[in-house]
Amino acid sequence: MSDLPVPLAQEQIPPGTRAWHAADAERWRAAGPGRWAEPLWPFLALLATAVWSIAEAPYPVCTTAIPCTTDWEGVSLATIQVLTLVLLRRHPALALTGLVVSVGGLLLEDAPDGSPDLLATSSVALLLAALYAAATLIHRLVCARQQQLVALEAADAARAPLPGSAGTFRRGRASFALASLLLAVSVFAVWQGERDASAFDERVARATPATARVTGSDVDGGTLTVRSEALGTHTVEVLFPENHPVGSHLDLLVDGDWIRPAAEPYDTIGWELLLLVSSVPGLAFLTGGLVARGRAARLRAEPAPVLRVLLASRRNDTRTWLHAADDRAAERPLLSFHTRYVFEEGHPEDGFDDAGRSEDEDDDLDDDLDDDFDEAGEAPRLREAVLYGLPHAGAELVFTSALEEGGPLTECTASPARPAAPLPPDTTSRRRPTADVVSALPLSREALAWSADTGARIKGLGILLMGAFGLGVTFDDGLSWRSIVTALGLPLYASAVATALNWRVVADDKGLWMCGAWRVRHVPWDAVKAVSHVGDGIRVGVGVPDDELRLYPTGWSWLDRRLGRRSTAQDAAETLRVLVHHPELRPRTSATHHGLPLGPYLTAAAVLWTGTVLFLL
């Protein structure tokens, strides 16, 4: 198969369309936001300081004069706060607005005189985190506008209406459907909460006040035992039993068998939690759908800037990657996104294809795209395309792209575009990696071995520390249903930690030896059909295509990308792929050490740790 991109017919290219060359594309990339503004960092800063601020804030004191009732305002503020964290990544403009409201409310909600206590360390930390988050959001908005201007300059005066099949390009239907369902649950939660509150208010109005002495307290159960001459002994539920020591007096409301503290006549926390967990994703879907539909509408409202580019789809990756028109080696992707194919009969909406295609047509199209991959299963063959719109993070774009057979294809983004970091050349090369790998093989054909690298061990240690802390917290108060669930999940936890810290793959004359968490598996060479590195794991196909052995996790791809390095697992998969297809290159000697599974030892250590927490602390 030729290494040239699949060409796009000249009649499919609007007159005057310029190629987006690598030099202009690199100017566009340079105009993007810096690493300090990546959404992950302000998310972590806001989350940590908000939790700290909430933990330090005093609990509200319920009194007979000012009883605790429904707190819809507090739930609304909490919804905005959580929604702001959700919007940080995809919608910086909306997140900036939510940031102002949520942080201001969090600083003021516990100040009785209306002025925040800025001297509190947690409040200062929260304010600094908010300022940092605001700076990153503004920086990303400015950079997005700058990237649009750079792309507009590269396109020059070339403009064209969207292809006919994309003239009705819309987004948001699925988002609106999900938002409607979730927000309906939110409305029901408010209605039901108010209904319960009204019923309790009516009962409170006809209840008789009484006073009783606290004779017992169950902090874990949230109950008090009270006694009076008129009522006898009763158990009542309270939010904070520790606020009512034994011997103190408690004001009550009595209506027959119904007895409640006067300071806490009813509790609607369940409905308030339902409102929170339904409104946050509901509003996220709603805002996402509105933004996507608005951007798509602006794109089709008038002739859009056009540029000639290259598109690529990689095996085991559902995203489409955008490259400059002269990036024939596919080494420097610019954006990644999911797309939907559009035909004259219909249009896509949020992942739903209304084109009316049959299953056979879908299979034919997928087969055409699969043909773009070379025999080695590496990076795909590129396709020429025309880009409609101005590329930037979160953009809605339309493409007319080429296929090997069947003519041009119109594609619309089905997810917001995301910036893509340049990839190492050997991860995108369309050539088989045999030459480089063969040169690195030992001439003596000795057994080869790969084991956990620094990234894998850092990930394993992180999981180990979090798990140890979780076990300590779960079992600290003795046995409960939570401790039973935790115990049932212990094998999965031990498996992940043991694999990350101690995985090993050995290739010798007899085949592959894969050391996982619990045992060492041997796979003869005749049974190995394929080897791949997907995500953070190694997959070895054996027998039928659906039958495979997995080692996971074998690394930390997020850390490797930021350090600009390749993981040991990637090197192992690439070398093994060559050995599978070239028997003459396989080792000629047997390995003496195949690895030692760490899972049983970790499980024993976890049981010992749990026993220490249960019986010694």
Coordinates of C-alpha atoms in Angstrom, one line a residue:
M1 CA 0.0 0.0 0.0
S2 CA 1.3 3.5 -0.9
D3 CA 2.4 5.8 1.9
L4 CA 0.7 8.8 0.2
P5 CA -2.5 10.0 1.8
V6 CA -5.8 9.0 0.2
P7 CA -6.4 11.9 -2.2
L8 CA -9.6 14.0 -2.2
A9 CA -11.2 14.7 -5.6
Q10 CA -10.5 18.2 -6.9
E11 CA -14.2 18.9 -7.3
Q12 CA -14.7 18.4 -3.6
I13 CA -12.2 21.2 -2.7
P14 CA -13.8 24.7 -2.7
P15 CA -12.0 27.1 -5.0
G16 CA -9.2 29.1 -3.4
T17 CA -8.8 26.7 -0.4
R18 CA -5.3 26.9 1.0
A19 CA -3.4 24.0 2.5
W20 CA -2.7 24.3 6.2
H21 CA 1.0 23.9 6.2
A22 CA 3.0 22.7 9.2
A23 CA 4.6 26.1 9.7
D24 CA 1.2 27.8 10.1
A25 CA 0.0 24.9 12.2
E26 CA 2.9 25.3 14.6
R27 CA 2.1 29.0 14.9
W28 CA -1.4 27.9 15.8
R29 CA -0.2 25.4 18.3
A30 CA 2.1 28.0 19.9
A31 CA -0.9 30.3 20.4
G32 CA -2.5 27.7 22.6
P33 CA -2.7 27.7 26.4
G34 CA 0.4 26.8 28.4
R35 CA 0.6 23.7 30.6
W36 CA 0.1 25.7 33.7
A37 CA -3.5 26.3 32.5
E38 CA -4.5 22.6 32.0
P39 CA -7.9 22.1 33.6
L40 CA -6.6 19.4 35.9
W41 CA -4.6 21.7 38.0
P42 CA -7.3 24.3 38.9
F43 CA -9.7 21.4 39.4
L44 CA -7.5 19.8 42.0
A45 CA -6.7 23.2 43.6
L46 CA -10.4 24.1 43.9
L47 CA -11.5 20.7 45.1
A48 CA -8.9 20.5 47.8
T49 CA -9.4 24.0 49.2
A50 CA -13.2 23.8 49.0
V51 CA -13.1 20.5 51.0
W52 CA -10.8 22.1 53.5
S53 CA -13.0 25.2 53.8
I54 CA -16.1 23.1 54.3
A55 CA -14.4 20.9 56.9
E56 CA -13.2 23.9 58.9
A57 CA -16.6 25.7 58.8
P58 CA -18.7 25.3 61.9
Y59 CA -21.8 23.2 61.7
P60 CA -25.1 25.1 61.8
V61 CA -26.6 25.1 65.3
C62 CA -30.3 24.3 65.3
T63 CA -32.2 26.0 68.1
T64 CA -35.8 26.1 69.2
A65 CA -36.0 29.7 68.3
I66 CA -34.4 29.1 64.8
P67 CA -35.1 25.5 63.9
C68 CA -33.4 23.8 61.0
T69 CA -35.7 23.3 58.0
T70 CA -35.2 22.9 54.3
D71 CA -32.1 24.4 52.8
W72 CA -32.8 24.7 49.1
E73 CA -30.5 27.8 48.9
G74 CA -27.6 25.8 50.3
V75 CA -28.2 22.9 47.9
S76 CA -28.4 25.4 45.0
L77 CA -25.1 26.8 45.9
A78 CA -23.6 23.4 46.3
T79 CA -25.0 22.5 42.8
I80 CA -23.3 25.6 41.3
Q81 CA -20.0 24.7 43.0
V82 CA -19.9 21.1 41.8
L83 CA -21.2 22.2 38.3
T84 CA -18.3 24.7 38.1
L85 CA -15.8 21.9 38.6
V86 CA -17.6 19.8 35.9
L87 CA -17.5 22.7 33.4
L88 CA -13.8 23.6 34.0
R89 CA -12.6 21.3 31.2
R90 CA -15.0 21.9 28.3
H91 CA -16.7 25.3 28.9
P92 CA -14.3 27.9 30.4
A93 CA -16.6 30.8 29.9
L94 CA -19.4 29.2 31.8
A95 CA -17.0 27.9 34.4
L96 CA -15.7 31.4 35.0
T97 CA -19.2 32.6 35.8
G98 CA -19.9 29.7 38.1
L99 CA -16.6 30.3 39.8
V100 CA -17.5 33.8 40.8
V101 CA -20.9 32.7 42.2
S102 CA -19.7 29.5 43.9
V103 CA -16.7 30.9 45.6
G104 CA -18.5 34.1 46.7
G105 CA -21.3 32.0 48.2
L106 CA -18.9 29.6 49.9
L107 CA -17.1 32.5 51.6
L108 CA -20.3 34.2 52.7
E109 CA -22.7 31.4 53.6
D110 CA -21.3 30.8 57.1
A111 CA -20.7 34.5 58.0
P112 CA -23.6 35.7 60.1
D113 CA -22.7 39.4 59.6
G114 CA -22.5 39.0 55.9
S115 CA -18.7 39.5 55.7
P116 CA -16.4 36.5 55.0
D117 CA -13.7 35.6 57.5
L118 CA -10.7 36.1 55.2
L119 CA -8.3 35.6 58.1
A120 CA -9.1 31.9 58.1
T121 CA -6.3 29.9 56.5
S122 CA -8.8 27.7 54.5
S123 CA -10.6 30.8 53.2
V124 CA -7.4 32.4 52.0
A125 CA -6.4 29.1 50.3
L126 CA -9.7 28.9 48.6
L127 CA -9.5 32.4 47.4
L128 CA -6.0 31.9 46.0
A129 CA -7.2 28.7 44.3
A130 CA -10.1 30.6 42.8
L131 CA -7.8 33.4 41.5
Y132 CA -5.6 30.7 39.9
A133 CA -8.6 29.0 38.4
A134 CA -9.9 32.3 37.0
A135 CA -6.5 33.1 35.5
T136 CA -6.4 29.7 33.7
L137 CA -9.9 30.1 32.4
I138 CA -9.3 33.6 31.1
H139 CA -6.0 32.5 29.6
R140 CA -7.7 29.6 27.8
L141 CA -10.4 31.9 26.4
V142 CA -7.8 34.4 25.1
C143 CA -5.8 31.6 23.6
A144 CA -8.8 30.1 21.9
R145 CA -9.5 33.5 20.3
Q146 CA -5.9 33.9 19.3
Q147 CA -5.9 30.4 17.7
Q148 CA -9.0 31.3 15.7
L149 CA -7.3 34.4 14.4
V150 CA -4.1 32.4 13.4
A151 CA -6.3 29.8 11.6
L152 CA -8.2 32.6 9.9
E153 CA -5.0 34.2 8.7
A154 CA -3.9 30.8 7.3
A155 CA -7.2 30.4 5.4
D156 CA -6.8 33.9 3.9
A157 CA -10.0 34.9 2.1
A158 CA -11.2 31.4 1.3
R159 CA -14.8 30.8 2.4
A160 CA -17.3 28.2 1.5
P161 CA -20.8 27.0 2.7
L162 CA -21.0 23.7 4.4
P163 CA -21.4 20.7 2.1
G164 CA -25.0 20.0 1.2
S165 CA -25.2 16.9 3.4
A166 CA -24.1 19.0 6.4
G167 CA -26.4 21.9 5.8
T168 CA -28.7 20.8 8.6
F169 CA -25.7 20.0 10.9
R170 CA -27.0 20.2 14.5
R171 CA -25.9 19.1 17.9
G172 CA -27.5 18.6 21.2
R173 CA -30.6 16.3 20.9
A174 CA -29.2 13.5 23.1
S175 CA -27.9 16.1 25.6
F176 CA -31.3 17.8 25.8
A177 CA -33.0 14.4 26.2
L178 CA -30.8 13.4 29.1
A179 CA -31.0 16.9 30.6
S180 CA -34.8 16.8 30.5
L181 CA -34.9 13.5 32.3
L182 CA -32.4 14.5 35.0
L183 CA -33.9 18.0 35.6
A184 CA -37.4 16.4 35.8
V185 CA -36.0 14.3 38.7
S186 CA -34.7 17.5 40.2
V187 CA -38.1 19.2 40.0
F188 CA -39.7 16.1 41.6
A189 CA -37.2 16.2 44.4
V190 CA -38.0 19.8 45.2
W191 CA -41.7 19.2 44.9
Q192 CA -41.6 16.1 47.2
G193 CA -39.3 17.9 49.7
E194 CA -41.7 20.9 49.9
R195 CA -44.7 18.5 50.2
D196 CA -43.1 16.7 53.1
A197 CA -42.1 20.0 54.7
S198 CA -45.6 21.4 54.4
A199 CA -47.0 18.2 56.0
F200 CA -44.6 18.5 58.9
D201 CA -45.4 22.2 59.3
E202 CA -49.1 21.4 59.7
R203 CA -48.2 18.8 62.3
V204 CA -45.8 21.1 64.1
A205 CA -48.6 23.7 64.2
R206 CA -50.9 21.4 66.2
A207 CA -48.1 19.7 68.3
T208 CA -47.7 20.4 72.0
P209 CA -44.3 21.7 73.3
A210 CA -42.6 19.7 76.0
T211 CA -39.2 19.4 77.7
A212 CA -37.3 16.2 78.5
R213 CA -33.9 15.4 80.0
V214 CA -31.3 13.6 77.9
T215 CA -30.4 10.3 79.6
G216 CA -28.5 8.6 76.8
S217 CA -26.7 9.4 73.5
D218 CA -25.9 7.3 70.5
V219 CA -23.6 9.4 68.3
D220 CA -23.1 6.7 65.6
G221 CA -26.8 6.1 65.3
G222 CA -27.8 9.8 65.5
T223 CA -30.3 9.3 68.4
L224 CA -30.9 10.5 71.9
T225 CA -32.7 8.8 74.8
V226 CA -34.9 11.3 76.6
R227 CA -37.1 11.1 79.7
S228 CA -39.8 13.2 81.3
E229 CA -42.5 12.5 83.9
A230 CA -45.3 13.3 81.3
L231 CA -43.9 11.4 78.4
G232 CA -41.8 8.6 80.0
T233 CA -38.7 7.4 78.1
H234 CA -38.4 7.8 74.3
T235 CA -35.7 7.7 71.6
V236 CA -35.6 10.6 69.2
E237 CA -33.4 11.2 66.1
V238 CA -31.2 14.3 65.9
L239 CA -28.6 15.5 63.5
F240 CA -25.8 16.2 66.0
P241 CA -26.2 14.1 69.2
E242 CA -22.9 15.4 70.5
N243 CA -24.5 18.9 70.9
H244 CA -26.8 17.4 73.6
P245 CA -24.8 15.9 76.5
V246 CA -26.4 13.6 79.0
G247 CA -28.1 15.5 81.7
S248 CA -29.1 18.5 79.4
H249 CA -32.7 19.3 78.5
L250 CA -34.2 19.0 75.1
D251 CA -37.3 20.9 73.8
L252 CA -39.7 18.6 72.1
L253 CA -42.8 18.7 69.9
V254 CA -45.4 16.1 70.7
D255 CA -48.4 15.0 68.6
G256 CA -49.7 11.7 69.9
D257 CA -47.0 9.1 69.2
W258 CA -45.1 11.6 67.0
I259 CA -42.2 13.1 69.0
R260 CA -39.5 15.3 67.4
P261 CA -36.9 17.9 68.7
A262 CA -38.3 21.4 68.4
A263 CA -35.0 22.5 66.8
E264 CA -35.2 19.8 64.2
P265 CA -38.9 19.2 63.4
Y266 CA -38.3 17.4 60.1
D267 CA -35.4 16.2 57.8
T268 CA -35.5 16.6 54.0
I269 CA -31.8 15.7 53.5
G270 CA -32.7 12.8 51.2
W271 CA -34.6 15.0 48.8
E272 CA -31.9 17.6 48.9
L273 CA -29.3 15.0 48.0
L274 CA -31.4 13.8 45.2
L275 CA -31.7 17.4 43.9
L276 CA -27.9 17.7 44.0
V277 CA -27.0 14.5 42.3
S278 CA -29.7 15.0 39.5
S279 CA -29.3 18.7 38.9
V280 CA -25.5 18.7 38.4
P281 CA -25.4 16.3 35.5
G282 CA -28.7 17.6 34.2
L283 CA -27.4 21.2 34.0
A284 CA -24.1 19.9 32.6
F285 CA -25.9 18.2 29.7
L286 CA -28.1 21.2 29.2
T287 CA -25.3 23.7 29.0
G288 CA -23.2 21.4 26.9
G289 CA -26.1 20.9 24.4
L290 CA -26.8 24.6 24.2
V291 CA -23.2 25.5 23.6
A292 CA -22.7 22.8 21.0
R293 CA -25.9 23.7 19.2
G294 CA -25.0 27.4 19.3
R295 CA -21.6 26.8 17.8
A296 CA -23.0 24.5 15.1
A297 CA -25.6 27.1 14.2
R298 CA -23.0 29.8 13.8
L299 CA -20.9 27.5 11.7
R300 CA -23.7 26.9 9.1
A301 CA -25.1 30.5 9.3
E302 CA -22.7 31.8 6.7
P303 CA -19.8 30.6 4.5
A304 CA -17.1 29.2 6.7
P305 CA -13.3 29.5 6.4
V306 CA -11.8 26.4 4.8
L307 CA -8.4 24.8 4.9
R308 CA -6.9 21.6 3.4
V309 CA -5.8 19.2 6.1
L310 CA -5.1 15.5 6.8
L311 CA -7.3 13.3 8.9
A312 CA -6.3 10.0 10.6
S313 CA -8.1 7.3 12.7
R314 CA -5.9 5.0 14.8
R315 CA -6.6 1.4 15.6
N316 CA -8.0 0.9 19.1
D317 CA -8.9 4.6 19.3
T318 CA -12.4 5.9 18.4
R319 CA -11.1 9.5 17.9
T320 CA -10.2 11.2 14.7
W321 CA -6.9 13.1 14.6
L322 CA -6.3 16.3 12.6
H323 CA -2.9 16.9 11.0
A324 CA -1.4 19.7 8.9
A325 CA -1.6 19.1 5.2
D326 CA 2.1 18.4 4.8
D327 CA 2.5 16.2 8.0
R328 CA 2.8 13.1 5.9
A329 CA 4.5 11.2 8.7
A330 CA 1.5 11.9 11.0
E331 CA 3.9 12.9 13.8
R332 CA 2.3 16.1 15.0
P333 CA -1.5 15.9 15.5
L334 CA -3.2 19.2 16.2
L335 CA -6.7 18.2 17.5
S336 CA -8.6 15.1 18.3
F337 CA -12.4 14.5 18.4
H338 CA -15.1 12.0 17.7
T339 CA -17.0 12.4 14.4
R340 CA -20.2 11.2 12.8
Y341 CA -20.6 10.5 9.1
V342 CA -23.2 12.5 7.3
F343 CA -25.1 11.5 4.1
E344 CA -27.5 13.4 1.9
E345 CA -30.5 11.6 3.5
G346 CA -29.9 12.9 7.1
H347 CA -27.6 14.4 9.7
P348 CA -26.0 13.5 13.0
E349 CA -27.1 14.7 16.3
D350 CA -24.9 14.0 19.4
G351 CA -23.9 10.5 18.3
F352 CA -27.2 9.4 16.8
D353 CA -26.9 8.8 13.1
D354 CA -30.2 9.6 11.3
A355 CA -28.8 9.0 7.8
G356 CA -31.0 5.9 7.4
R357 CA -28.1 3.7 6.5
S358 CA -28.5 -0.1 6.7
E359 CA -26.2 -2.3 8.7
D360 CA -24.6 -3.5 5.5
E361 CA -23.7 0.1 4.5
D362 CA -22.3 0.7 8.0
D363 CA -20.1 -2.4 7.7
D364 CA -18.9 -1.4 4.2
L365 CA -17.9 2.1 5.5
D366 CA -16.1 0.6 8.5
D367 CA -14.3 -1.8 6.2
D368 CA -13.2 1.1 4.0
L369 CA -11.8 2.9 7.0
D370 CA -10.1 -0.2 8.3
D371 CA -8.3 -0.5 4.9
D372 CA -6.5 2.7 5.9
F373 CA -4.3 0.8 8.4
D374 CA -1.1 -1.0 7.3
E375 CA -0.4 -4.7 7.8
A376 CA 1.6 -4.1 11.0
G377 CA -1.4 -2.5 12.7
E378 CA 0.4 0.7 13.4
A379 CA -0.7 4.2 12.7
P380 CA -3.2 4.7 9.9
R381 CA -2.8 5.9 6.4
L382 CA -3.8 9.5 6.2
R383 CA -6.8 10.9 4.3
E384 CA -6.9 14.3 2.6
A385 CA -9.8 16.5 3.8
V386 CA -11.2 20.0 3.7
L387 CA -11.8 21.6 7.1
Y388 CA -14.8 23.9 7.5
G389 CA -14.6 26.3 10.5
L390 CA -11.9 27.7 12.8
P391 CA -10.1 25.1 14.8
H392 CA -9.6 25.6 18.6
A393 CA -10.3 23.7 21.8
G394 CA -14.0 23.0 22.0
A395 CA -14.7 23.9 18.3
E396 CA -17.5 22.4 16.3
L397 CA -16.1 21.4 12.8
V398 CA -17.2 19.8 9.5
F399 CA -14.9 17.9 7.1
T400 CA -15.1 16.6 3.6
S401 CA -12.6 13.7 3.6
A402 CA -11.4 11.1 1.2
L403 CA -11.9 7.3 1.2
E404 CA -10.0 4.7 -0.7
E405 CA -13.2 3.7 -2.5
G406 CA -16.7 5.1 -2.5
G407 CA -16.0 8.8 -3.0
P408 CA -15.9 11.6 -0.5
L409 CA -17.2 11.4 3.0
T410 CA -18.7 14.3 5.1
E411 CA -17.9 14.2 8.8
C412 CA -19.1 16.4 11.6
T413 CA -17.6 16.5 15.1
A414 CA -19.7 14.7 17.6
S415 CA -17.6 15.8 20.6
P416 CA -15.7 19.1 21.3
A417 CA -12.3 19.2 19.7
R418 CA -9.3 18.7 22.1
P419 CA -5.7 19.9 21.6
A420 CA -3.3 17.0 20.9
A421 CA 0.3 16.9 22.0
P422 CA 2.9 15.9 19.3
L423 CA 3.5 12.2 19.4
P424 CA 6.9 10.5 19.3
P425 CA 7.7 9.6 15.6
D426 CA 7.8 5.8 16.4
T427 CA 4.2 5.8 17.7
T428 CA 2.8 7.4 14.5
S429 CA 5.1 6.0 11.8
R430 CA 3.2 4.2 9.0
R431 CA 6.2 1.9 8.4
R432 CA 6.6 -1.4 10.2
P433 CA 9.0 -1.0 13.1
T434 CA 11.0 -4.1 12.1
A435 CA 14.3 -2.3 11.3
D436 CA 14.5 -0.4 14.6
V437 CA 13.5 -3.3 16.7
V438 CA 15.7 -5.8 15.0
S439 CA 18.7 -3.6 15.5
A440 CA 18.0 -3.5 19.2
L441 CA 17.7 -7.3 19.5
P442 CA 20.7 -9.2 21.0
L443 CA 22.7 -11.0 18.4
S444 CA 23.0 -14.0 20.6
R445 CA 19.2 -14.4 20.5
E446 CA 19.1 -14.6 24.3
A447 CA 15.8 -14.5 26.2
L448 CA 14.2 -11.1 26.4
A449 CA 12.5 -9.6 29.5
W450 CA 10.5 -6.5 30.3
S451 CA 9.3 -5.5 33.7
A452 CA 7.6 -2.6 35.6
D453 CA 9.2 0.8 35.0
T454 CA 9.2 4.0 37.1
G455 CA 5.8 5.2 35.8
A456 CA 4.1 1.8 36.6
R457 CA 5.6 1.7 40.1
I458 CA 4.6 5.3 40.9
K459 CA 1.0 4.4 39.9
G460 CA 1.2 1.2 41.9
L461 CA 2.5 2.9 45.0
G462 CA -0.3 5.6 44.7
I463 CA -3.0 2.9 44.5
L464 CA -1.3 1.1 47.4
L465 CA -1.3 4.2 49.7
M466 CA -4.9 5.2 48.8
G467 CA -6.0 1.6 49.5
A468 CA -4.2 1.4 52.8
F469 CA -5.8 4.7 53.9
G470 CA -9.2 3.5 52.7
L471 CA -8.9 0.2 54.6
G472 CA -7.9 2.0 57.8
V473 CA -10.8 4.4 57.6
T474 CA -13.3 1.7 56.7
F475 CA -12.4 -0.7 59.4
D476 CA -11.6 1.9 62.1
D477 CA -15.1 1.7 63.6
G478 CA -15.3 -2.1 63.5
L479 CA -17.3 -4.4 61.1
S480 CA -20.1 -3.0 59.1
W481 CA -21.7 -3.4 55.6
R482 CA -19.0 -1.0 54.3
S483 CA -16.2 -3.1 55.6
I484 CA -17.8 -6.2 54.0
V485 CA -18.0 -4.5 50.6
T486 CA -14.4 -3.3 51.0
A487 CA -13.3 -6.8 51.8
L488 CA -15.0 -8.2 48.7
G489 CA -13.2 -5.7 46.6
L490 CA -9.8 -6.5 48.1
P491 CA -8.8 -9.0 45.4
L492 CA -9.3 -6.4 42.7
Y493 CA -7.3 -3.8 44.6
A494 CA -4.5 -6.3 45.3
S495 CA -4.5 -7.3 41.6
A496 CA -4.0 -3.7 40.4
V497 CA -1.3 -2.9 42.9
A498 CA 0.6 -6.2 42.3
T499 CA 0.5 -5.9 38.5
A500 CA 1.6 -2.3 38.5
L501 CA 4.5 -2.9 40.9
N502 CA 5.7 -6.2 39.6
W503 CA 4.5 -7.2 36.2
R504 CA 7.0 -9.0 33.9
V505 CA 7.0 -10.4 30.4
V506 CA 9.6 -12.8 29.2
A507 CA 10.2 -14.0 25.6
D508 CA 12.3 -17.2 25.2
D509 CA 12.5 -20.1 22.8
K510 CA 9.4 -21.7 24.3
G511 CA 7.1 -18.6 24.0
L512 CA 5.9 -15.9 26.2
W513 CA 5.8 -15.9 30.0
M514 CA 3.4 -13.3 31.5
C515 CA 3.8 -12.6 35.3
G516 CA 0.6 -10.9 36.6
A517 CA -0.8 -10.4 40.0
W518 CA -1.5 -14.1 40.9
R519 CA 0.4 -16.4 38.6
V520 CA 2.8 -16.7 35.7
R521 CA 1.1 -17.7 32.4
H522 CA 2.9 -19.5 29.6
V523 CA 1.8 -19.0 26.0
P524 CA 3.6 -21.0 23.3
W525 CA 4.7 -19.1 20.2
D526 CA 2.2 -21.0 18.0
A527 CA -0.7 -19.7 20.1
V528 CA 0.3 -16.0 20.0
K529 CA -1.7 -14.3 17.3
A530 CA -1.2 -10.6 18.2
V531 CA 0.3 -8.3 20.8
S532 CA -0.8 -4.7 21.4
H533 CA -0.4 -2.0 24.0
V534 CA -3.7 -0.4 24.7
G535 CA -4.1 2.3 27.3
D536 CA -2.1 1.3 30.3
G537 CA -2.1 -2.5 29.5
I538 CA -0.6 -5.2 27.4
R539 CA -2.9 -7.5 25.4
V540 CA -1.8 -10.8 23.9
G541 CA -4.3 -12.3 21.4
V542 CA -4.5 -16.1 21.5
G543 CA -6.6 -18.4 19.4
V544 CA -9.8 -16.7 18.2
P545 CA -9.8 -12.9 18.0
D546 CA -11.9 -12.4 21.1
D547 CA -9.7 -14.6 23.2
E548 CA -6.8 -12.6 24.8
L549 CA -4.6 -12.4 27.9
R550 CA -4.2 -9.0 29.6
L551 CA -1.7 -7.4 31.9
Y552 CA -3.2 -4.2 33.5
P553 CA -2.0 -1.8 34.6
T554 CA 1.5 -1.9 33.2
G555 CA 2.3 1.8 33.3
W556 CA 1.0 5.3 33.7
S557 CA 0.4 6.8 30.2
W558 CA -0.7 10.2 31.5
L559 CA 2.7 10.6 33.2
D560 CA 4.6 9.3 30.2
R561 CA 2.9 11.8 27.9
R562 CA 3.9 14.7 30.1
L563 CA 7.5 13.5 30.4
G564 CA 7.7 12.9 26.7
R565 CA 8.9 9.3 27.2
R566 CA 8.0 5.8 26.1
S567 CA 7.0 3.2 28.6
T568 CA 8.6 -0.2 29.0
A569 CA 5.2 -1.8 28.2
Q570 CA 5.1 0.0 24.8
D571 CA 8.6 -1.2 24.0
A572 CA 7.6 -4.7 25.0
A573 CA 4.5 -4.8 22.8
E574 CA 6.4 -3.4 19.8
T575 CA 9.2 -5.9 20.0
L576 CA 6.8 -8.8 20.6
R577 CA 4.8 -7.8 17.6
V578 CA 7.8 -8.2 15.4
L579 CA 8.8 -11.5 17.0
V580 CA 5.3 -12.9 16.4
H581 CA 5.6 -12.2 12.6
H582 CA 9.3 -13.1 12.3
P583 CA 10.0 -16.4 13.9
E584 CA 13.7 -16.3 12.7
L585 CA 14.2 -13.4 15.2
R586 CA 12.9 -15.1 18.3
P587 CA 15.3 -16.0 21.2
R588 CA 17.0 -19.4 21.0
T589 CA 17.6 -19.9 24.7
S590 CA 15.3 -20.6 27.6
A591 CA 14.7 -18.1 30.4
T592 CA 15.6 -19.1 34.0
H593 CA 13.4 -16.5 35.8
H594 CA 9.8 -15.8 34.7
G595 CA 8.8 -13.5 37.6
L596 CA 7.2 -13.8 41.0
P597 CA 3.5 -12.9 41.4
L598 CA 3.1 -10.3 44.2
G599 CA -0.7 -10.6 44.7
P600 CA -0.7 -13.3 47.5
Y601 CA 1.9 -11.3 49.5
L602 CA 0.0 -8.1 49.1
T603 CA -3.3 -9.8 50.2
A604 CA -1.6 -11.2 53.3
A605 CA -0.2 -7.7 54.1
A606 CA -3.7 -6.2 53.6
V607 CA -5.3 -8.7 55.9
L608 CA -2.6 -8.1 58.5
W609 CA -3.1 -4.3 58.2
T610 CA -6.8 -4.7 58.6
G611 CA -6.4 -6.9 61.6
T612 CA -4.1 -4.3 63.2
V613 CA -6.7 -1.6 62.7
L614 CA -9.5 -3.8 64.1
F615 CA -7.9 -5.3 67.1
L616 CA -4.9 -3.2 68.1
L617 CA -5.8 0.4 67.5

